[in-house]
Short mmCIF file of N, CA and C in Angstrom, two decimals:
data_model
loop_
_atom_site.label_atom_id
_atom_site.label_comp_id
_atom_site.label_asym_id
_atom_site.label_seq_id
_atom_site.Cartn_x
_atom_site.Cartn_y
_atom_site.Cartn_z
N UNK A 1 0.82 -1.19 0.00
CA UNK A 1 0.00 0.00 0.00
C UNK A 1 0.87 1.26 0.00
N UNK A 2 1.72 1.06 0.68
CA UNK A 2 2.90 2.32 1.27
C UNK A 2 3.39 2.32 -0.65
N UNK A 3 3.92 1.62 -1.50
CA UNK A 3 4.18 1.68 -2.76
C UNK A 3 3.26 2.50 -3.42
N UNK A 4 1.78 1.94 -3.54
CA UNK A 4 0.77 2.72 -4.53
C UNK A 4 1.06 4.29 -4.27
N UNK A 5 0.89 4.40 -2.79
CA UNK A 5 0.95 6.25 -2.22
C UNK A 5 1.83 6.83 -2.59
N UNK A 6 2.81 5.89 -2.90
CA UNK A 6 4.33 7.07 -3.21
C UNK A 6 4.27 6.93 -4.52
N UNK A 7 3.86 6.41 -5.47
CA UNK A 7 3.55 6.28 -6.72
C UNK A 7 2.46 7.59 -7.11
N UNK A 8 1.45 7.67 -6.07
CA UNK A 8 0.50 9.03 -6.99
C UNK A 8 0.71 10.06 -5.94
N UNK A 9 1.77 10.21 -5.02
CA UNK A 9 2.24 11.09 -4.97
C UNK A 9 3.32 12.01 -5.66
N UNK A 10 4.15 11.41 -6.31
CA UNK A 10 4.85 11.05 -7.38
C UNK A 10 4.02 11.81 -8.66
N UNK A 11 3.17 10.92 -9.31
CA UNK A 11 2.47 11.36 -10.00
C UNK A 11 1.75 13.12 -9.83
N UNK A 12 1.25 13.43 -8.53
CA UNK A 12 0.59 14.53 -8.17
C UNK A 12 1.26 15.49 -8.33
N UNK A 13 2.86 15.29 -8.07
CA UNK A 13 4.06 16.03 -8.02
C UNK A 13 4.69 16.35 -9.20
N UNK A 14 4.66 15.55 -10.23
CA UNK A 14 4.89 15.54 -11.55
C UNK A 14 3.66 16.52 -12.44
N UNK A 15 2.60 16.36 -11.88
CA UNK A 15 1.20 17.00 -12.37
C UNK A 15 1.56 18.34 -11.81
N UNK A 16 2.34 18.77 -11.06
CA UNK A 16 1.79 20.26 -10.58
C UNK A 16 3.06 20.75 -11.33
N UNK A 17 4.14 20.04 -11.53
CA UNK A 17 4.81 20.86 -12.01
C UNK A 17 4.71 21.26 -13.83
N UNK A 18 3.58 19.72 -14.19
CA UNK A 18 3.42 19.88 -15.31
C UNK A 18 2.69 20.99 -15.73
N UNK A 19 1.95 21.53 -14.77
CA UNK A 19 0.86 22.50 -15.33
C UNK A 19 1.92 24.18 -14.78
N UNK A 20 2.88 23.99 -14.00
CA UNK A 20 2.98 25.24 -13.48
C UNK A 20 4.27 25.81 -14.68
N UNK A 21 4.79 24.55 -15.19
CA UNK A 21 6.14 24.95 -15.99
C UNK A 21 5.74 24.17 -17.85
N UNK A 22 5.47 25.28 -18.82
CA UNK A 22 5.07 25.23 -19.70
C UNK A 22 6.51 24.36 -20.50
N UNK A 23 7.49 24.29 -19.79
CA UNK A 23 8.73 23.78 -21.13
C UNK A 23 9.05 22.23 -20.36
N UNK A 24 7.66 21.56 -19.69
CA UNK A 24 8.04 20.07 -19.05
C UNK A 24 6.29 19.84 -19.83
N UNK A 25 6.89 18.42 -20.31
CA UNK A 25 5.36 17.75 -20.82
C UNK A 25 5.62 16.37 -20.56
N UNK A 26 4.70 15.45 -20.33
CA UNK A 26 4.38 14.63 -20.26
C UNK A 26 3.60 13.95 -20.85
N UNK A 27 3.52 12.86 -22.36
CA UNK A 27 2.91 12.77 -23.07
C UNK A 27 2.25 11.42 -23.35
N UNK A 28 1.62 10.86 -23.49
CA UNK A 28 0.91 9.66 -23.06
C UNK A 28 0.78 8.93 -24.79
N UNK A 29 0.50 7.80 -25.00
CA UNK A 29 0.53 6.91 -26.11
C UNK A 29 -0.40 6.79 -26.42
N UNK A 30 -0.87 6.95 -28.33
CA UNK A 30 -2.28 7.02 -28.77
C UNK A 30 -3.22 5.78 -28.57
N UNK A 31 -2.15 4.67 -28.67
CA UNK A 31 -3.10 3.47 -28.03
C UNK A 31 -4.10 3.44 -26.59
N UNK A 32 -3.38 4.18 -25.56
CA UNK A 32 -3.90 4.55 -24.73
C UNK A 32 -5.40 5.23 -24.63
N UNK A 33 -4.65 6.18 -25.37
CA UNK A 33 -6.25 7.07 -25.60
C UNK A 33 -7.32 6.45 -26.56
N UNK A 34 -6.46 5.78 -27.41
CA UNK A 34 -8.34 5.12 -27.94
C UNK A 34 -8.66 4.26 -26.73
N UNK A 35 -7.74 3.39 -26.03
CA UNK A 35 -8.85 2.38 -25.43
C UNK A 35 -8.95 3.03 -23.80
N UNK A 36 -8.49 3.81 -23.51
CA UNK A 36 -8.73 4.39 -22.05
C UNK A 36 -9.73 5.81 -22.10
N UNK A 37 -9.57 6.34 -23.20
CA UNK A 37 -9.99 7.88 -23.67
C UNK A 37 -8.61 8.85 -22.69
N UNK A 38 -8.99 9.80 -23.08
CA UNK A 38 -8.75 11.10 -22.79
C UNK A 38 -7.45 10.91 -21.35
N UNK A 39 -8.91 10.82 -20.64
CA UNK A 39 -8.51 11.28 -19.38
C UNK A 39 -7.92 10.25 -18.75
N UNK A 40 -8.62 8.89 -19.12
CA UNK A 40 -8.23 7.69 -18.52
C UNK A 40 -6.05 7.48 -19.01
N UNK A 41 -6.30 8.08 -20.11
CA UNK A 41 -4.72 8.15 -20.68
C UNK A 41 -3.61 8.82 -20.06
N UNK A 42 -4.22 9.89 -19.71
CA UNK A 42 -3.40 11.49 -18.75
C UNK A 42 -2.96 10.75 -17.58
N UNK A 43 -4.50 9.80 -16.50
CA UNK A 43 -3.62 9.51 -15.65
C UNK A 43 -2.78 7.95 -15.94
N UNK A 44 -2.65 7.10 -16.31
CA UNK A 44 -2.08 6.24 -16.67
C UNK A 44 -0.89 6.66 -16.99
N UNK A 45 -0.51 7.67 -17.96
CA UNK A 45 0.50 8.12 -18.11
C UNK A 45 1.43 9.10 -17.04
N UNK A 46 0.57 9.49 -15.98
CA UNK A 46 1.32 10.49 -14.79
C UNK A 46 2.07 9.16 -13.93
N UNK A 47 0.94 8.11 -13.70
CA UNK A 47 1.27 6.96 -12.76
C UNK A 47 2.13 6.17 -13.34
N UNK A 48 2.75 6.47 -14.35
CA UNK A 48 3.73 4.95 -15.18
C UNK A 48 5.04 6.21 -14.87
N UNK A 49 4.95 7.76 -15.12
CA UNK A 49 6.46 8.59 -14.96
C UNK A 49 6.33 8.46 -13.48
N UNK A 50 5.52 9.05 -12.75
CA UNK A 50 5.51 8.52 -11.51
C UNK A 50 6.34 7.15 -10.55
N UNK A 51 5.86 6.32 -11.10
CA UNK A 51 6.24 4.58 -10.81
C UNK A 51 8.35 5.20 -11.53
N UNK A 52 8.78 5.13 -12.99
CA UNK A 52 9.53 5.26 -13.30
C UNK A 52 10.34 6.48 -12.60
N UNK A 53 9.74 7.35 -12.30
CA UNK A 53 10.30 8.17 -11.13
C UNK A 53 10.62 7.83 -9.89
N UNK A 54 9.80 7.03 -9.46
CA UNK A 54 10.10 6.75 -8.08
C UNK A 54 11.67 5.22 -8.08
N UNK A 55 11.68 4.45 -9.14
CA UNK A 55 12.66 3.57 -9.50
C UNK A 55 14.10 4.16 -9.67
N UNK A 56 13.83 5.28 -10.50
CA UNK A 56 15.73 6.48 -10.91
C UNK A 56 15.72 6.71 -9.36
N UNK A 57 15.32 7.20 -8.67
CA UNK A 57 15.39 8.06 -7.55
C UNK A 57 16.03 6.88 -6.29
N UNK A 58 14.89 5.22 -6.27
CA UNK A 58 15.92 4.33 -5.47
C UNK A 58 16.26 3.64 -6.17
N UNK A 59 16.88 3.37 -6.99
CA UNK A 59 18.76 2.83 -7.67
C UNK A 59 19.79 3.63 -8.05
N UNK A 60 19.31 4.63 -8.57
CA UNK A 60 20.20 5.69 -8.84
C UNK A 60 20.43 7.07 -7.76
N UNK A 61 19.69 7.33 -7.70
CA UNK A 61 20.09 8.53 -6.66
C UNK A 61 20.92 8.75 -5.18
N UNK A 62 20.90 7.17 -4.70
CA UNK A 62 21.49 6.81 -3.41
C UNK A 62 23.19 7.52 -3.89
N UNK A 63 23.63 6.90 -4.92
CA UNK A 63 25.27 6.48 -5.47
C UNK A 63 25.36 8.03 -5.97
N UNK A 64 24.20 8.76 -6.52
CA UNK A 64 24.64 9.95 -6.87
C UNK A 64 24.85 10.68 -5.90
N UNK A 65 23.83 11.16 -4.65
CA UNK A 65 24.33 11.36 -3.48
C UNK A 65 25.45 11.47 -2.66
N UNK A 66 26.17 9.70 -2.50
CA UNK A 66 27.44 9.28 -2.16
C UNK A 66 28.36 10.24 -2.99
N UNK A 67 28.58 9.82 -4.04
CA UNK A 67 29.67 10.77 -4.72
C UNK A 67 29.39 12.08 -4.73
N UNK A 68 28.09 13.11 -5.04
CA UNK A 68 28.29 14.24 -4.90
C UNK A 68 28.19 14.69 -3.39
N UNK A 69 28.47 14.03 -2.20
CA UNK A 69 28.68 14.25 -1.12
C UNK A 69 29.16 15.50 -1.03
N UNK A 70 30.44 15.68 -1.17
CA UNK A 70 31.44 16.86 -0.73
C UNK A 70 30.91 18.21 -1.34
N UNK A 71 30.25 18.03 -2.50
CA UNK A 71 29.87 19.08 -3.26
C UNK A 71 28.85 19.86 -2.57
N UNK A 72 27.70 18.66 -2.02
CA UNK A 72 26.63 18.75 -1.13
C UNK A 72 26.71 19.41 0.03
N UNK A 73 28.24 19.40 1.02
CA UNK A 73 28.35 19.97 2.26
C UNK A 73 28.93 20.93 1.75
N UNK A 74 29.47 21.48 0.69
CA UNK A 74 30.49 22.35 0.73
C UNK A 74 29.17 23.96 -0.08
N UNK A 75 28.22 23.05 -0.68
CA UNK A 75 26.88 24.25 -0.79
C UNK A 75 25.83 23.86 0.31
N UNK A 76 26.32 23.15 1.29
CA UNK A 76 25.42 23.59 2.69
C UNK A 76 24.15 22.69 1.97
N UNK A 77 23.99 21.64 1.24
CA UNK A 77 22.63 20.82 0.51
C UNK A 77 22.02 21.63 -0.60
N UNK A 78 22.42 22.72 -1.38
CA UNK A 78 21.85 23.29 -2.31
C UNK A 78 22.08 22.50 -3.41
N UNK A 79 22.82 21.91 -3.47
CA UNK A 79 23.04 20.33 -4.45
C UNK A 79 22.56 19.36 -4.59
N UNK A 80 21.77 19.52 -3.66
CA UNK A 80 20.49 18.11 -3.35
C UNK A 80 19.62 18.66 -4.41
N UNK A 81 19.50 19.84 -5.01
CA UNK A 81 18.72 20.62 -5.60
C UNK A 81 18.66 20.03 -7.30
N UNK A 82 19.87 20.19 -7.39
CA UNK A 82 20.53 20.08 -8.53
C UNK A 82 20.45 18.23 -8.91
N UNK A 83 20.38 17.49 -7.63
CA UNK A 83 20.93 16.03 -8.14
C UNK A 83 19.11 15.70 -8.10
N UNK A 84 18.01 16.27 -7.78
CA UNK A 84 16.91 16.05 -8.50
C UNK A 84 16.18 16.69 -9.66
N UNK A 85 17.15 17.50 -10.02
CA UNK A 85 16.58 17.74 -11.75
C UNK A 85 17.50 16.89 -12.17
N UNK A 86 18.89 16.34 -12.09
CA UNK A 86 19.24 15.41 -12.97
C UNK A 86 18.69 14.17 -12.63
N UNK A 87 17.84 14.00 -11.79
CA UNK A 87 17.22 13.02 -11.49
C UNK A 87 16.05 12.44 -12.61
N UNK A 88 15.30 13.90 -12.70
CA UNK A 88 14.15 14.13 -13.17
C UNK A 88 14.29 13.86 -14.90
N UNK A 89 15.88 14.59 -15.21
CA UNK A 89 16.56 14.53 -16.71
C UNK A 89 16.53 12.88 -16.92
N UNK A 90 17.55 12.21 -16.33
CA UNK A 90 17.56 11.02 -16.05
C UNK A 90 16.12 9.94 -16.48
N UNK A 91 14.94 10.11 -15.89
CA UNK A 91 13.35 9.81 -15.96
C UNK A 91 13.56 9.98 -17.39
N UNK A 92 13.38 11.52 -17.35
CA UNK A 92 13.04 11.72 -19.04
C UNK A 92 13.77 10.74 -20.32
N UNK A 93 15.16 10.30 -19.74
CA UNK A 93 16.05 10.00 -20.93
C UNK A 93 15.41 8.21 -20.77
N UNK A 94 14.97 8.01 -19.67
CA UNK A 94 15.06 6.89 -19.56
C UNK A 94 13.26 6.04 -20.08
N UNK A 95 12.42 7.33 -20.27
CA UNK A 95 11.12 7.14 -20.75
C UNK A 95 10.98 7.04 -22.61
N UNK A 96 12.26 7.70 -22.74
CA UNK A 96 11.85 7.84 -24.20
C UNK A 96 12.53 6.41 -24.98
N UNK A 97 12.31 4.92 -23.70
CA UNK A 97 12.47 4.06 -24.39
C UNK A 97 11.32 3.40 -23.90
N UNK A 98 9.76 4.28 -23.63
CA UNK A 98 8.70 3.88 -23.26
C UNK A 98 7.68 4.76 -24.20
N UNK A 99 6.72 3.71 -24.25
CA UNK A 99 5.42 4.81 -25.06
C UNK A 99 5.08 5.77 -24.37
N UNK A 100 5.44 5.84 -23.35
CA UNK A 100 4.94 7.85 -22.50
C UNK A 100 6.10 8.21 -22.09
N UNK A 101 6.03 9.25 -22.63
CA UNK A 101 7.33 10.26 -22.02
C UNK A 101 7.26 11.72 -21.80
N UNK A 102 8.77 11.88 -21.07
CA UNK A 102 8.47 12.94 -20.02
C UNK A 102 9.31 13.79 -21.22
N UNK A 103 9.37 15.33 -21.03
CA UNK A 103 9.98 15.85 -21.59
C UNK A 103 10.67 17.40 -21.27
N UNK A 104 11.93 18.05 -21.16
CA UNK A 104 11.93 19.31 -20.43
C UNK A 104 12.28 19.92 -22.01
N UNK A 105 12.72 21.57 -21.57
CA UNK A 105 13.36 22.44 -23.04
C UNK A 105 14.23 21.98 -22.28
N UNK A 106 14.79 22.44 -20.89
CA UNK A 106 16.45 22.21 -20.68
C UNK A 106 16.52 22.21 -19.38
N UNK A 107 17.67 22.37 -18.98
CA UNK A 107 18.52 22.05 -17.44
C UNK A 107 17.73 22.95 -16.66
N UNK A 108 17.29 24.19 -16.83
CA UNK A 108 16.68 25.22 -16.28
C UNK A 108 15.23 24.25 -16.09
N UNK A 109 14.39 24.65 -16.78
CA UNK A 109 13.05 23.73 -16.59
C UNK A 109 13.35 22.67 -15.75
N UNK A 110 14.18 21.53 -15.82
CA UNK A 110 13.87 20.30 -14.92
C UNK A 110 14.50 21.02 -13.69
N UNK A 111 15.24 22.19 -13.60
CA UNK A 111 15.97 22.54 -12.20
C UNK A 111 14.32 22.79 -11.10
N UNK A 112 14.04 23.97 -12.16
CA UNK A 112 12.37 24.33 -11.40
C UNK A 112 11.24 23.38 -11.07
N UNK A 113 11.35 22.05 -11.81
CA UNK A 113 10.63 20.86 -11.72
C UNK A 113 10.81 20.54 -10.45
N UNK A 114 12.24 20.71 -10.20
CA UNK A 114 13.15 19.69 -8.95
C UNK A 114 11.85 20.03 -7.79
N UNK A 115 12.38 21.67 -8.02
CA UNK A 115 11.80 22.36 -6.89
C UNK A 115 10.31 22.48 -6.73
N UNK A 116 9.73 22.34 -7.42
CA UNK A 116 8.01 21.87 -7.44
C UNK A 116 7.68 20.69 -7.03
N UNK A 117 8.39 19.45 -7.48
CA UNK A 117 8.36 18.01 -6.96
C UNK A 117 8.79 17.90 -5.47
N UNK A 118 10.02 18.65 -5.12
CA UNK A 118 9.70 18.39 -3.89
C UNK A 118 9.01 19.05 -2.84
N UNK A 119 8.78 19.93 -3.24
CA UNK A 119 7.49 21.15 -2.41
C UNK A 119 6.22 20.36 -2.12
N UNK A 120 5.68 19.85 -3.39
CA UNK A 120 4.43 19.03 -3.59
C UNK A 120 4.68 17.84 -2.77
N UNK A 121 5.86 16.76 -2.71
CA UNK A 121 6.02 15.96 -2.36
C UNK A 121 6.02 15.91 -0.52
N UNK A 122 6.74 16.84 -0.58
CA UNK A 122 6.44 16.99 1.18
C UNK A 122 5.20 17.64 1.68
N UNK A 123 4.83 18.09 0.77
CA UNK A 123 3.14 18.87 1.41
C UNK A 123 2.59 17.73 1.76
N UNK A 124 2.43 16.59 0.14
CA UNK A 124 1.74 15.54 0.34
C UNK A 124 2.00 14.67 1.80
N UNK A 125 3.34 14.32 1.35
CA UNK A 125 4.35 13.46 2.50
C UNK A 125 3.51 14.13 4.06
N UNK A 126 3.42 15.46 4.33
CA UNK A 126 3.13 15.76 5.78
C UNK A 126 1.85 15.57 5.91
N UNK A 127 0.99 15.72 4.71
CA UNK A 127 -0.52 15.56 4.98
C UNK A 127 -1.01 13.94 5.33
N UNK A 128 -0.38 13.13 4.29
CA UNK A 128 -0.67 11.79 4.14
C UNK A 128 -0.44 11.09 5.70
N UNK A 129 -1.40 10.29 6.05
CA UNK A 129 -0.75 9.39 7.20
C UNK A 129 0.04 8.89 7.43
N UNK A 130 0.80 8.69 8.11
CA UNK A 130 2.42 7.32 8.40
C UNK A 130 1.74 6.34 8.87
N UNK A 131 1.81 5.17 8.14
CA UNK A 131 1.19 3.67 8.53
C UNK A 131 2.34 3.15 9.70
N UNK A 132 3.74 3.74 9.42
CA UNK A 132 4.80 3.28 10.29
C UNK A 132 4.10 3.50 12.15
N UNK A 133 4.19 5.00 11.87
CA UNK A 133 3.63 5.36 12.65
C UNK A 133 2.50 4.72 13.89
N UNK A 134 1.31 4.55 12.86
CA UNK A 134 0.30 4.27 13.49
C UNK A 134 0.24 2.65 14.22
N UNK A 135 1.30 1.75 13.42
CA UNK A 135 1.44 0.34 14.02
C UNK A 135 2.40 0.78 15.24
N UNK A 136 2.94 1.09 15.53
CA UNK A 136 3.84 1.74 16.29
C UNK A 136 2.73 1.83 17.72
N UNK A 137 1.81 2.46 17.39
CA UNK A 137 0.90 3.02 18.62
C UNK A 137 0.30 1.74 18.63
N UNK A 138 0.11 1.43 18.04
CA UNK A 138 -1.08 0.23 18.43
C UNK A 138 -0.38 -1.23 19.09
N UNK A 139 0.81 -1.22 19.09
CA UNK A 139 1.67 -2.54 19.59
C UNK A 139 1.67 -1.70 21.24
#
């Protein structure tokens, strides 16, 4: 369950930045839309960059982290900034060997993405319940 949530949170996060930053698209497969329609396509396609987002981020991002360590303390974490738009670049390069894909104009756009995804992501993250949490109380 804890998977699905971080998946359309993910997705929700990807959606806000899609609508707030005109040079990031996200584009869904015509097969889709005949047999899902429209809308049924939009989200299918948020929840598959979503899902593929949430995969770059744990296999890849741990090791990017590790190595840009020093870079990271030495801008005080403003680099954490930076290693999720190449995160986000990363998604993109890695969708366009999928029928939906993500798409930026450039380094600038996915930088501002970064920063929308994780804004959204922790809003969500603080609103959403902790299941950890709540077994916790109940033992």
């Amino acid at each position: 369950m804890n998977l699905i949530l971080r998946i359309i949170v993910n997705a929700l996060a990807l959606a806000a930045a899609v609508w707030f930053l005109p040079g990031m698209e996200i584009a869904g497969c015509d097969a889709f839309a005949a047999s899902l329609g429209d809308t049924g396509s939009t989200v299918v396609a948020y929840l598959v960059i979503g899902a593929l987002f949430g995969v770059v981020n744990a296999l890849v991002r741990p090791l990017v982290e590790l190595v840009a360590l020093p870079l990271t303390c030495l801008t005080l974490g403003l680099f954490a900034v930076v290693i999720n738009a190449l995160m986000l670049l990363l998604t993109a390069w890695v969708s366009q060997f999928t029928p939906i894909t993500l798409s930026f104009d450039g380094f600038l756009t996915a930088l501002f993405a970064a920063i929308i995804v994780a804004i959204v992501s922790a809003v969500l993250g603080w609103v959403m319940p902790d299941r950890r949490a709540e077994r916790s109380r109940e033992d």
